[in-house]
PDB file of C-alpha atoms in Angstrom:
ATOM      1  CA  MET A   1     -21.847   0.949  27.593  1.00  0.00           C
ATOM      2  CA  ASP A   2     -20.211  -1.952  29.425  1.00  0.00           C
ATOM      3  CA  LEU A   3     -19.546  -3.632  26.095  1.00  0.00           C
ATOM      4  CA  ILE A   4     -17.861  -0.504  24.743  1.00  0.00           C
ATOM      5  CA  GLN A   5     -15.673  -0.229  27.844  1.00  0.00           C
ATOM      6  CA  LEU A   6     -14.695  -3.862  27.371  1.00  0.00           C
ATOM      7  CA  ALA A   7     -14.127  -3.802  23.602  1.00  0.00           C
ATOM      8  CA  VAL A   8     -12.398  -0.485  22.964  1.00  0.00           C
ATOM      9  CA  PRO A   9      -9.209  -1.110  25.035  1.00  0.00           C
ATOM     10  CA  VAL A  10      -8.819  -4.558  23.464  1.00  0.00           C
ATOM     11  CA  LEU A  11      -9.342  -3.303  19.921  1.00  0.00           C
ATOM     12  CA  LEU A  12      -6.917  -0.443  20.523  1.00  0.00           C
ATOM     13  CA  LYS A  13      -4.210  -3.051  21.148  1.00  0.00           C
ATOM     14  CA  GLY A  14      -4.898  -4.347  17.666  1.00  0.00           C
ATOM     15  CA  LEU A  15      -4.795  -0.804  16.292  1.00  0.00           C
ATOM     16  CA  TRP A  16      -1.047  -0.620  16.838  1.00  0.00           C
ATOM     17  CA  VAL A  17      -0.543  -3.920  15.036  1.00  0.00           C
ATOM     18  CA  THR A  18      -2.651  -2.653  12.128  1.00  0.00           C
ATOM     19  CA  ALA A  19      -0.580   0.538  11.990  1.00  0.00           C
ATOM     20  CA  ALA A  20       2.683  -1.430  12.066  1.00  0.00           C
ATOM     21  CA  LEU A  21       1.547  -3.795   9.303  1.00  0.00           C
ATOM     22  CA  THR A  22       0.513  -0.827   7.165  1.00  0.00           C
ATOM     23  CA  LEU A  23       3.684   1.184   7.741  1.00  0.00           C
ATOM     24  CA  VAL A  24       6.141  -1.637   7.047  1.00  0.00           C
ATOM     25  CA  SER A  25       4.175  -2.838   4.024  1.00  0.00           C
ATOM     26  CA  VAL A  26       4.064   0.664   2.547  1.00  0.00           C
ATOM     27  CA  LEU A  27       7.778   1.269   3.077  1.00  0.00           C
ATOM     28  CA  ILE A  28       8.711  -1.978   1.352  1.00  0.00           C
ATOM     29  CA  GLY A  29       5.998  -1.818  -1.286  1.00  0.00           C
ATOM     30  CA  PHE A  30       6.682   1.763  -2.365  1.00  0.00           C
ATOM     31  CA  ASN A  31      10.384   1.203  -2.942  1.00  0.00           C
ATOM     32  CA  LEU A  32       9.767  -2.079  -4.720  1.00  0.00           C
ATOM     33  CA  GLY A  33       6.977  -0.490  -6.766  1.00  0.00           C
ATOM     34  CA  LEU A  34       9.235   2.377  -7.803  1.00  0.00           C
ATOM     35  CA  GLY A  35      11.857  -0.086  -8.987  1.00  0.00           C
ATOM     36  CA  LEU A  36       9.230  -2.025 -10.926  1.00  0.00           C
ATOM     37  CA  ALA A  37       7.910   1.170 -12.507  1.00  0.00           C
ATOM     38  CA  LEU A  38      11.399   2.061 -13.727  1.00  0.00           C
ATOM     39  CA  MET A  39      11.837  -1.484 -15.026  1.00  0.00           C
ATOM     40  CA  ARG A  40       8.511  -1.255 -16.843  1.00  0.00           C
ATOM     41  CA  LEU A  41       9.662   1.934 -18.610  1.00  0.00           C
ATOM     42  CA  SER A  42      13.061   0.455 -19.434  1.00  0.00           C
ATOM     43  CA  SER A  43      14.050  -0.211 -23.032  1.00  0.00           C
ATOM     44  CA  ASN A  44      15.336  -3.599 -21.891  1.00  0.00           C
ATOM     45  CA  ARG A  45      12.614  -6.057 -22.898  1.00  0.00           C
ATOM     46  CA  LEU A  46      13.627  -8.552 -20.203  1.00  0.00           C
ATOM     47  CA  LEU A  47      13.271  -6.029 -17.386  1.00  0.00           C
ATOM     48  CA  SER A  48      10.106  -4.554 -18.847  1.00  0.00           C
ATOM     49  CA  GLY A  49       8.565  -7.987 -19.360  1.00  0.00           C
ATOM     50  CA  PHE A  50       9.358  -9.115 -15.807  1.00  0.00           C
ATOM     51  CA  ALA A  51       7.760  -5.984 -14.311  1.00  0.00           C
ATOM     52  CA  LYS A  52       4.707  -6.370 -16.538  1.00  0.00           C
ATOM     53  CA  TYR A  53       4.066 -10.008 -15.627  1.00  0.00           C
ATOM     54  CA  TYR A  54       4.762  -9.368 -11.936  1.00  0.00           C
ATOM     55  CA  SER A  55       2.134  -6.631 -11.962  1.00  0.00           C
ATOM     56  CA  ASN A  56      -0.384  -8.789 -13.815  1.00  0.00           C
ATOM     57  CA  VAL A  57       0.053 -11.737 -11.443  1.00  0.00           C
ATOM     58  CA  PHE A  58      -0.292  -9.799  -8.183  1.00  0.00           C
ATOM     59  CA  ARG A  59      -3.058  -7.505  -9.414  1.00  0.00           C
ATOM     60  CA  GLY A  60      -4.946 -10.377 -11.004  1.00  0.00           C
ATOM     61  CA  THR A  61      -5.142 -12.629  -7.939  1.00  0.00           C
ATOM     62  CA  PRO A  62      -6.939 -11.964  -4.621  1.00  0.00           C
ATOM     63  CA  LEU A  63      -4.846 -10.741  -1.714  1.00  0.00           C
ATOM     64  CA  LEU A  64      -6.359 -13.415   0.547  1.00  0.00           C
ATOM     65  CA  VAL A  65      -5.184 -16.155  -1.822  1.00  0.00           C
ATOM     66  CA  GLN A  66      -1.681 -14.654  -1.824  1.00  0.00           C
ATOM     67  CA  ILE A  67      -1.605 -14.577   1.989  1.00  0.00           C
ATOM     68  CA  PHE A  68      -2.654 -18.223   2.165  1.00  0.00           C
ATOM     69  CA  LEU A  69      -0.061 -19.223  -0.435  1.00  0.00           C
ATOM     70  CA  PHE A  70       2.722 -17.512   1.498  1.00  0.00           C
ATOM     71  CA  TYR A  71       1.647 -18.722   4.950  1.00  0.00           C
ATOM     72  CA  TYR A  72       0.399 -22.235   4.224  1.00  0.00           C
ATOM     73  CA  GLY A  73       1.980 -23.042   0.870  1.00  0.00           C
ATOM     74  CA  LEU A  74       5.606 -21.896   0.956  1.00  0.00           C
ATOM     75  CA  GLY A  75       6.288 -23.798   4.176  1.00  0.00           C
ATOM     76  CA  GLN A  76       5.738 -27.045   2.289  1.00  0.00           C
ATOM     77  CA  LEU A  77       8.695 -26.427  -0.043  1.00  0.00           C
ATOM     78  CA  PRO A  78      12.017 -28.046   0.951  1.00  0.00           C
ATOM     79  CA  LEU A  79      13.882 -24.959  -0.277  1.00  0.00           C
ATOM     80  CA  ILE A  80      12.066 -22.830   2.291  1.00  0.00           C
ATOM     81  CA  LYS A  81      12.268 -25.325   5.161  1.00  0.00           C
ATOM     82  CA  ASP A  82      16.002 -25.849   4.682  1.00  0.00           C
ATOM     83  CA  ASN A  83      16.810 -22.126   4.527  1.00  0.00           C
ATOM     84  CA  ALA A  84      16.867 -20.498   7.971  1.00  0.00           C
ATOM     85  CA  ALA A  85      16.332 -16.939   6.682  1.00  0.00           C
ATOM     86  CA  LEU A  86      13.382 -17.817   4.454  1.00  0.00           C
ATOM     87  CA  TRP A  87      11.831 -19.987   7.136  1.00  0.00           C
ATOM     88  CA  TRP A  88      12.127 -17.095   9.610  1.00  0.00           C
ATOM     89  CA  VAL A  89      10.107 -14.893   7.246  1.00  0.00           C
ATOM     90  CA  ILE A  90       7.187 -17.241   6.642  1.00  0.00           C
ATOM     91  CA  SER A  91       7.084 -18.974  10.029  1.00  0.00           C
ATOM     92  CA  ASP A  92       5.387 -15.971  11.657  1.00  0.00           C
ATOM     93  CA  GLY A  93       1.927 -14.753  10.657  1.00  0.00           C
ATOM     94  CA  ALA A  94       2.744 -11.051  10.981  1.00  0.00           C
ATOM     95  CA  ARG A  95       5.898 -11.290   8.857  1.00  0.00           C
ATOM     96  CA  CYS A  96       4.034 -13.359   6.289  1.00  0.00           C
ATOM     97  CA  ALA A  97       1.233 -10.777   6.182  1.00  0.00           C
ATOM     98  CA  VAL A  98       3.743  -7.972   5.660  1.00  0.00           C
ATOM     99  CA  LEU A  99       5.364  -9.934   2.832  1.00  0.00           C
ATOM    100  CA  ALA A 100       2.044 -10.509   1.071  1.00  0.00           C
ATOM    101  CA  LEU A 101       0.834  -6.934   1.583  1.00  0.00           C
ATOM    102  CA  ALA A 102       4.139  -5.442   0.423  1.00  0.00           C
ATOM    103  CA  LEU A 103       4.367  -7.544  -2.728  1.00  0.00           C
ATOM    104  CA  ASN A 104       0.723  -6.894  -3.526  1.00  0.00           C
ATOM    105  CA  THR A 105       0.873  -3.143  -3.076  1.00  0.00           C
ATOM    106  CA  ALA A 106       4.150  -3.013  -5.026  1.00  0.00           C
ATOM    107  CA  ALA A 107       2.275  -4.218  -8.106  1.00  0.00           C
ATOM    108  CA  TYR A 108      -0.360  -1.491  -7.817  1.00  0.00           C
ATOM    109  CA  THR A 109       2.207   1.138  -6.862  1.00  0.00           C
ATOM    110  CA  SER A 110       4.304   0.320  -9.917  1.00  0.00           C
ATOM    111  CA  GLU A 111       1.368   1.055 -12.224  1.00  0.00           C
ATOM    112  CA  ILE A 112       0.495   4.263 -10.364  1.00  0.00           C
ATOM    113  CA  LEU A 113       4.068   5.542 -10.491  1.00  0.00           C
ATOM    114  CA  ARG A 114       4.478   4.444 -14.097  1.00  0.00           C
ATOM    115  CA  GLY A 115       1.510   6.598 -15.020  1.00  0.00           C
ATOM    116  CA  GLY A 116       2.997   9.510 -13.094  1.00  0.00           C
ATOM    117  CA  LEU A 117       6.391   9.148 -14.781  1.00  0.00           C
ATOM    118  CA  MET A 118       4.794   8.929 -18.218  1.00  0.00           C
ATOM    119  CA  SER A 119       2.919  12.184 -17.545  1.00  0.00           C
ATOM    120  CA  VAL A 120       6.149  14.190 -17.183  1.00  0.00           C
ATOM    121  CA  PRO A 121       6.371  16.542 -20.187  1.00  0.00           C
ATOM    122  CA  VAL A 122       9.004  15.452 -22.677  1.00  0.00           C
ATOM    123  CA  GLY A 123      10.093  19.043 -23.151  1.00  0.00           C
ATOM    124  CA  LEU A 124      11.199  19.324 -19.529  1.00  0.00           C
ATOM    125  CA  VAL A 125      13.254  16.157 -19.808  1.00  0.00           C
ATOM    126  CA  GLU A 126      14.903  17.324 -23.040  1.00  0.00           C
ATOM    127  CA  ALA A 127      15.652  20.743 -21.535  1.00  0.00           C
ATOM    128  CA  ALA A 128      17.289  19.141 -18.509  1.00  0.00           C
ATOM    129  CA  GLN A 129      19.352  16.876 -20.729  1.00  0.00           C
ATOM    130  CA  ALA A 130      20.416  19.893 -22.781  1.00  0.00           C
ATOM    131  CA  CYS A 131      21.610  21.544 -19.557  1.00  0.00           C
ATOM    132  CA  GLY A 132      23.878  18.572 -18.942  1.00  0.00           C
ATOM    133  CA  MET A 133      21.975  16.888 -16.120  1.00  0.00           C
ATOM    134  CA  SER A 134      22.937  13.309 -15.439  1.00  0.00           C
ATOM    135  CA  ARG A 135      20.266  10.617 -15.605  1.00  0.00           C
ATOM    136  CA  ILE A 136      20.146  10.283 -11.807  1.00  0.00           C
ATOM    137  CA  LEU A 137      19.989  14.049 -11.243  1.00  0.00           C
ATOM    138  CA  LEU A 138      17.273  14.371 -13.882  1.00  0.00           C
ATOM    139  CA  PHE A 139      15.198  11.730 -12.146  1.00  0.00           C
ATOM    140  CA  ARG A 140      15.735  13.179  -8.670  1.00  0.00           C
ATOM    141  CA  ARG A 141      15.029  16.834  -9.489  1.00  0.00           C
ATOM    142  CA  ILE A 142      12.478  16.690 -12.296  1.00  0.00           C
ATOM    143  CA  GLU A 143      10.905  13.339 -13.149  1.00  0.00           C
ATOM    144  CA  PHE A 144      10.267  11.956  -9.664  1.00  0.00           C
ATOM    145  CA  PRO A 145       8.857  15.162  -8.064  1.00  0.00           C
ATOM    146  CA  LEU A 146       6.498  15.749 -10.986  1.00  0.00           C
ATOM    147  CA  ALA A 147       5.462  12.094 -11.080  1.00  0.00           C
ATOM    148  CA  ILE A 148       4.634  12.119  -7.359  1.00  0.00           C
ATOM    149  CA  ARG A 149       2.395  15.157  -7.809  1.00  0.00           C
ATOM    150  CA  GLN A 150       0.427  13.390 -10.512  1.00  0.00           C
ATOM    151  CA  ALA A 151       0.339  10.001  -8.778  1.00  0.00           C
ATOM    152  CA  LEU A 152      -0.483  11.128  -5.225  1.00  0.00           C
ATOM    153  CA  PRO A 153      -4.326  11.054  -5.489  1.00  0.00           C
ATOM    154  CA  ALA A 154      -4.303   7.514  -6.885  1.00  0.00           C
ATOM    155  CA  TYR A 155      -1.611   6.407  -4.443  1.00  0.00           C
ATOM    156  CA  GLY A 156      -3.685   7.797  -1.588  1.00  0.00           C
ATOM    157  CA  ASN A 157      -6.468   5.419  -2.566  1.00  0.00           C
ATOM    158  CA  GLU A 158      -3.950   2.568  -2.580  1.00  0.00           C
ATOM    159  CA  LEU A 159      -2.862   3.446   0.972  1.00  0.00           C
ATOM    160  CA  ILE A 160      -6.474   3.212   2.128  1.00  0.00           C
ATOM    161  CA  LEU A 161      -6.774  -0.194   0.476  1.00  0.00           C
ATOM    162  CA  ILE A 162      -3.653  -1.349   2.327  1.00  0.00           C
ATOM    163  CA  VAL A 163      -5.156  -0.339   5.671  1.00  0.00           C
ATOM    164  CA  LYS A 164      -8.304  -2.294   4.880  1.00  0.00           C
ATOM    165  CA  GLY A 165      -6.237  -5.190   3.530  1.00  0.00           C
ATOM    166  CA  THR A 166      -4.511  -5.625   6.880  1.00  0.00           C
ATOM    167  CA  SER A 167      -7.786  -7.089   8.188  1.00  0.00           C
ATOM    168  CA  LEU A 168      -7.031 -10.223   6.144  1.00  0.00           C
ATOM    169  CA  ALA A 169      -4.015 -10.857   8.374  1.00  0.00           C
ATOM    170  CA  SER A 170      -6.472 -12.079  10.999  1.00  0.00           C
ATOM    171  CA  THR A 171      -6.979 -15.209   8.861  1.00  0.00           C
ATOM    172  CA  ILE A 172      -3.406 -16.304   9.638  1.00  0.00           C
ATOM    173  CA  THR A 173      -3.548 -15.794  13.411  1.00  0.00           C
ATOM    174  CA  VAL A 174      -2.392 -12.148  13.467  1.00  0.00           C
ATOM    175  CA  LEU A 175      -4.137 -10.222  16.251  1.00  0.00           C
ATOM    176  CA  GLU A 176      -4.776  -6.832  14.678  1.00  0.00           C
ATOM    177  CA  ILE A 177      -8.125  -4.999  14.887  1.00  0.00           C
ATOM    178  CA  THR A 178     -10.137  -7.689  13.128  1.00  0.00           C
ATOM    179  CA  GLY A 179      -8.268 -10.459  14.938  1.00  0.00           C
ATOM    180  CA  TYR A 180      -9.150  -9.031  18.337  1.00  0.00           C
ATOM    181  CA  ALA A 181     -12.714  -8.391  17.130  1.00  0.00           C
ATOM    182  CA  LYS A 182     -13.079 -12.082  16.295  1.00  0.00           C
ATOM    183  CA  ARG A 183     -11.794 -13.032  19.739  1.00  0.00           C
ATOM    184  CA  LEU A 184     -14.192 -10.638  21.461  1.00  0.00           C
ATOM    185  CA  MET A 185     -17.034 -11.930  19.300  1.00  0.00           C
ATOM    186  CA  SER A 186     -16.440 -15.482  20.501  1.00  0.00           C
ATOM    187  CA  GLN A 187     -16.351 -14.294  24.120  1.00  0.00           C
ATOM    188  CA  THR A 188     -19.357 -11.952  24.138  1.00  0.00           C
ATOM    189  CA  PHE A 189     -21.420 -13.145  21.136  1.00  0.00           C
ATOM    190  CA  ALA A 190     -22.101  -9.456  20.429  1.00  0.00           C
ATOM    191  CA  ILE A 191     -21.272  -9.775  16.751  1.00  0.00           C
ATOM    192  CA  PHE A 192     -22.858  -6.578  15.464  1.00  0.00           C
ATOM    193  CA  GLU A 193     -21.622  -4.321  18.247  1.00  0.00           C
ATOM    194  CA  ILE A 194     -18.032  -5.591  18.219  1.00  0.00           C
ATOM    195  CA  PHE A 195     -17.565  -5.313  14.476  1.00  0.00           C
ATOM    196  CA  ALA A 196     -19.322  -1.946  14.417  1.00  0.00           C
ATOM    197  CA  ILE A 197     -16.706  -0.615  16.837  1.00  0.00           C
ATOM    198  CA  ALA A 198     -13.945  -2.208  14.746  1.00  0.00           C
ATOM    199  CA  GLY A 199     -15.403  -0.570  11.645  1.00  0.00           C
ATOM    200  CA  VAL A 200     -15.353   2.825  13.366  1.00  0.00           C
ATOM    201  CA  LEU A 201     -11.657   2.363  14.181  1.00  0.00           C
ATOM    202  CA  TYR A 202     -10.871   1.577  10.536  1.00  0.00           C
ATOM    203  CA  LEU A 203     -12.911   4.602   9.482  1.00  0.00           C
ATOM    204  CA  VAL A 204     -11.012   6.905  11.852  1.00  0.00           C
ATOM    205  CA  ILE A 205      -7.665   5.599  10.564  1.00  0.00           C
ATOM    206  CA  ASN A 206      -8.652   6.164   6.950  1.00  0.00           C
ATOM    207  CA  LEU A 207     -10.101   9.617   7.604  1.00  0.00           C
ATOM    208  CA  LEU A 208      -6.834  10.657   9.248  1.00  0.00           C
ATOM    209  CA  LEU A 209      -4.915   9.157   6.340  1.00  0.00           C
ATOM    210  CA  ILE A 210      -7.046  11.083   3.836  1.00  0.00           C
ATOM    211  CA  ALA A 211      -6.386  14.309   5.738  1.00  0.00           C
ATOM    212  CA  VAL A 212      -2.626  13.684   5.686  1.00  0.00           C
ATOM    213  CA  ILE A 213      -2.652  12.884   1.952  1.00  0.00           C
ATOM    214  CA  ARG A 214      -4.598  16.046   1.139  1.00  0.00           C
ATOM    215  CA  SER A 215      -2.225  18.130   3.257  1.00  0.00           C
ATOM    216  CA  VAL A 216       0.763  16.687   1.398  1.00  0.00           C
ATOM    217  CA  GLU A 217      -0.997  17.301  -1.915  1.00  0.00           C
ATOM    218  CA  HIS A 218      -1.672  20.951  -1.064  1.00  0.00           C
ATOM    219  CA  PHE A 219       1.964  21.339  -0.011  1.00  0.00           C
ATOM    220  CA  LEU A 220       3.244  19.898  -3.285  1.00  0.00           C
ATOM    221  CA  MET A 221       0.797  22.026  -5.271  1.00  0.00           C
ATOM    222  CA  ARG A 222       1.463  25.286  -3.404  1.00  0.00           C
ATOM    223  CA  HIS A 223       3.099  26.857  -6.469  1.00  0.00           C
ATOM    224  CA  GLU A 224       0.272  25.881  -8.828  1.00  0.00           C
ATOM    225  CA  SER A 225      -2.437  28.273  -9.967  1.00  0.00           C
ATOM    226  CA  THR A 226      -6.033  27.977  -8.770  1.00  0.00           C
ATOM    227  CA  SER A 227      -7.189  26.543 -12.091  1.00  0.00           C
ATOM    228  CA  ASP A 228      -4.483  23.880 -11.960  1.00  0.00           C
ATOM    229  CA  ARG A 229      -5.544  22.909  -8.438  1.00  0.00           C
ATOM    230  CA  LYS A 230      -9.156  22.558  -9.572  1.00  0.00           C
ATOM    231  CA  SER A 231      -8.122  20.230 -12.391  1.00  0.00           C
ATOM    232  CA  VAL A 232      -6.090  18.121  -9.952  1.00  0.00           C
ATOM    233  CA  ALA A 233      -9.055  17.960  -7.557  1.00  0.00           C
ATOM    234  CA  LEU A 234     -11.285  16.853 -10.432  1.00  0.00           C
ATOM    235  CA  ARG A 235      -8.845  14.041 -11.293  1.00  0.00           C
ATOM    236  CA  GLN A 236      -8.755  13.001  -7.633  1.00  0.00           C
ATOM    237  CA  ASN A 237     -12.551  12.863  -7.443  1.00  0.00           C
ATOM    238  CA  ARG A 238     -12.657  10.763 -10.580  1.00  0.00           C
ATOM    239  CA  SER A 239     -10.039   8.326  -9.277  1.00  0.00           C
ATOM    240  CA  THR A 240     -11.935   8.048  -5.982  1.00  0.00           C
ATOM    241  CA  ALA A 241     -15.177   7.338  -7.851  1.00  0.00           C
ATOM    242  CA  VAL A 242     -13.494   4.601  -9.861  1.00  0.00           C
ATOM    243  CA  SER A 243     -12.077   3.034  -6.671  1.00  0.00           C
TER     244      SER A 243
END
């Protein structure tokens, strides 16, 4: 009991850092991923090729390696050291972690959103074009809303992975949940108990996140029939099993 009273307040301080890392990374990564998804679907081979190779590189290498490259590697380049703005980004562990998390999740998000955009029925797009909708209006009113409905279950899994990925920020001196757990471990030597409490905190965060995602999904699907909702739930269960 004494250990719990000691550990929980300390780990809760790291909880806010974990939440901040997740939120900022998601905001940057989603917008970047959406841009990459549109580039991937572009008829311009240069744009499409760049988005494809970007996705392959960041999805094909471990997140921990990317964090180390950004934090330890980029600082060795004269271009980075001589540029005040770039040096400001990588000189701090938290900013470096956000950069790595955002770029990593952007690669996965681009593939998720690309799949959602490709699932939009061609007939709807052609009907909207026949009504005289501009390309931007078509995307805002038809393609993007339908793509989000299809991509939300898979993107929900990606959000959970981001939360768990923030634990790697502790390897570059960031004191989030895992960072504080390591510090407490060295002070108390209660390895199992400390990391068990940290694991419970991560579990609570992800359970709340799952509840929010499902609420948003039900809201977006409120006009669908019961059979359509069952098919969506089946796809979600399959994507969760694959993850």
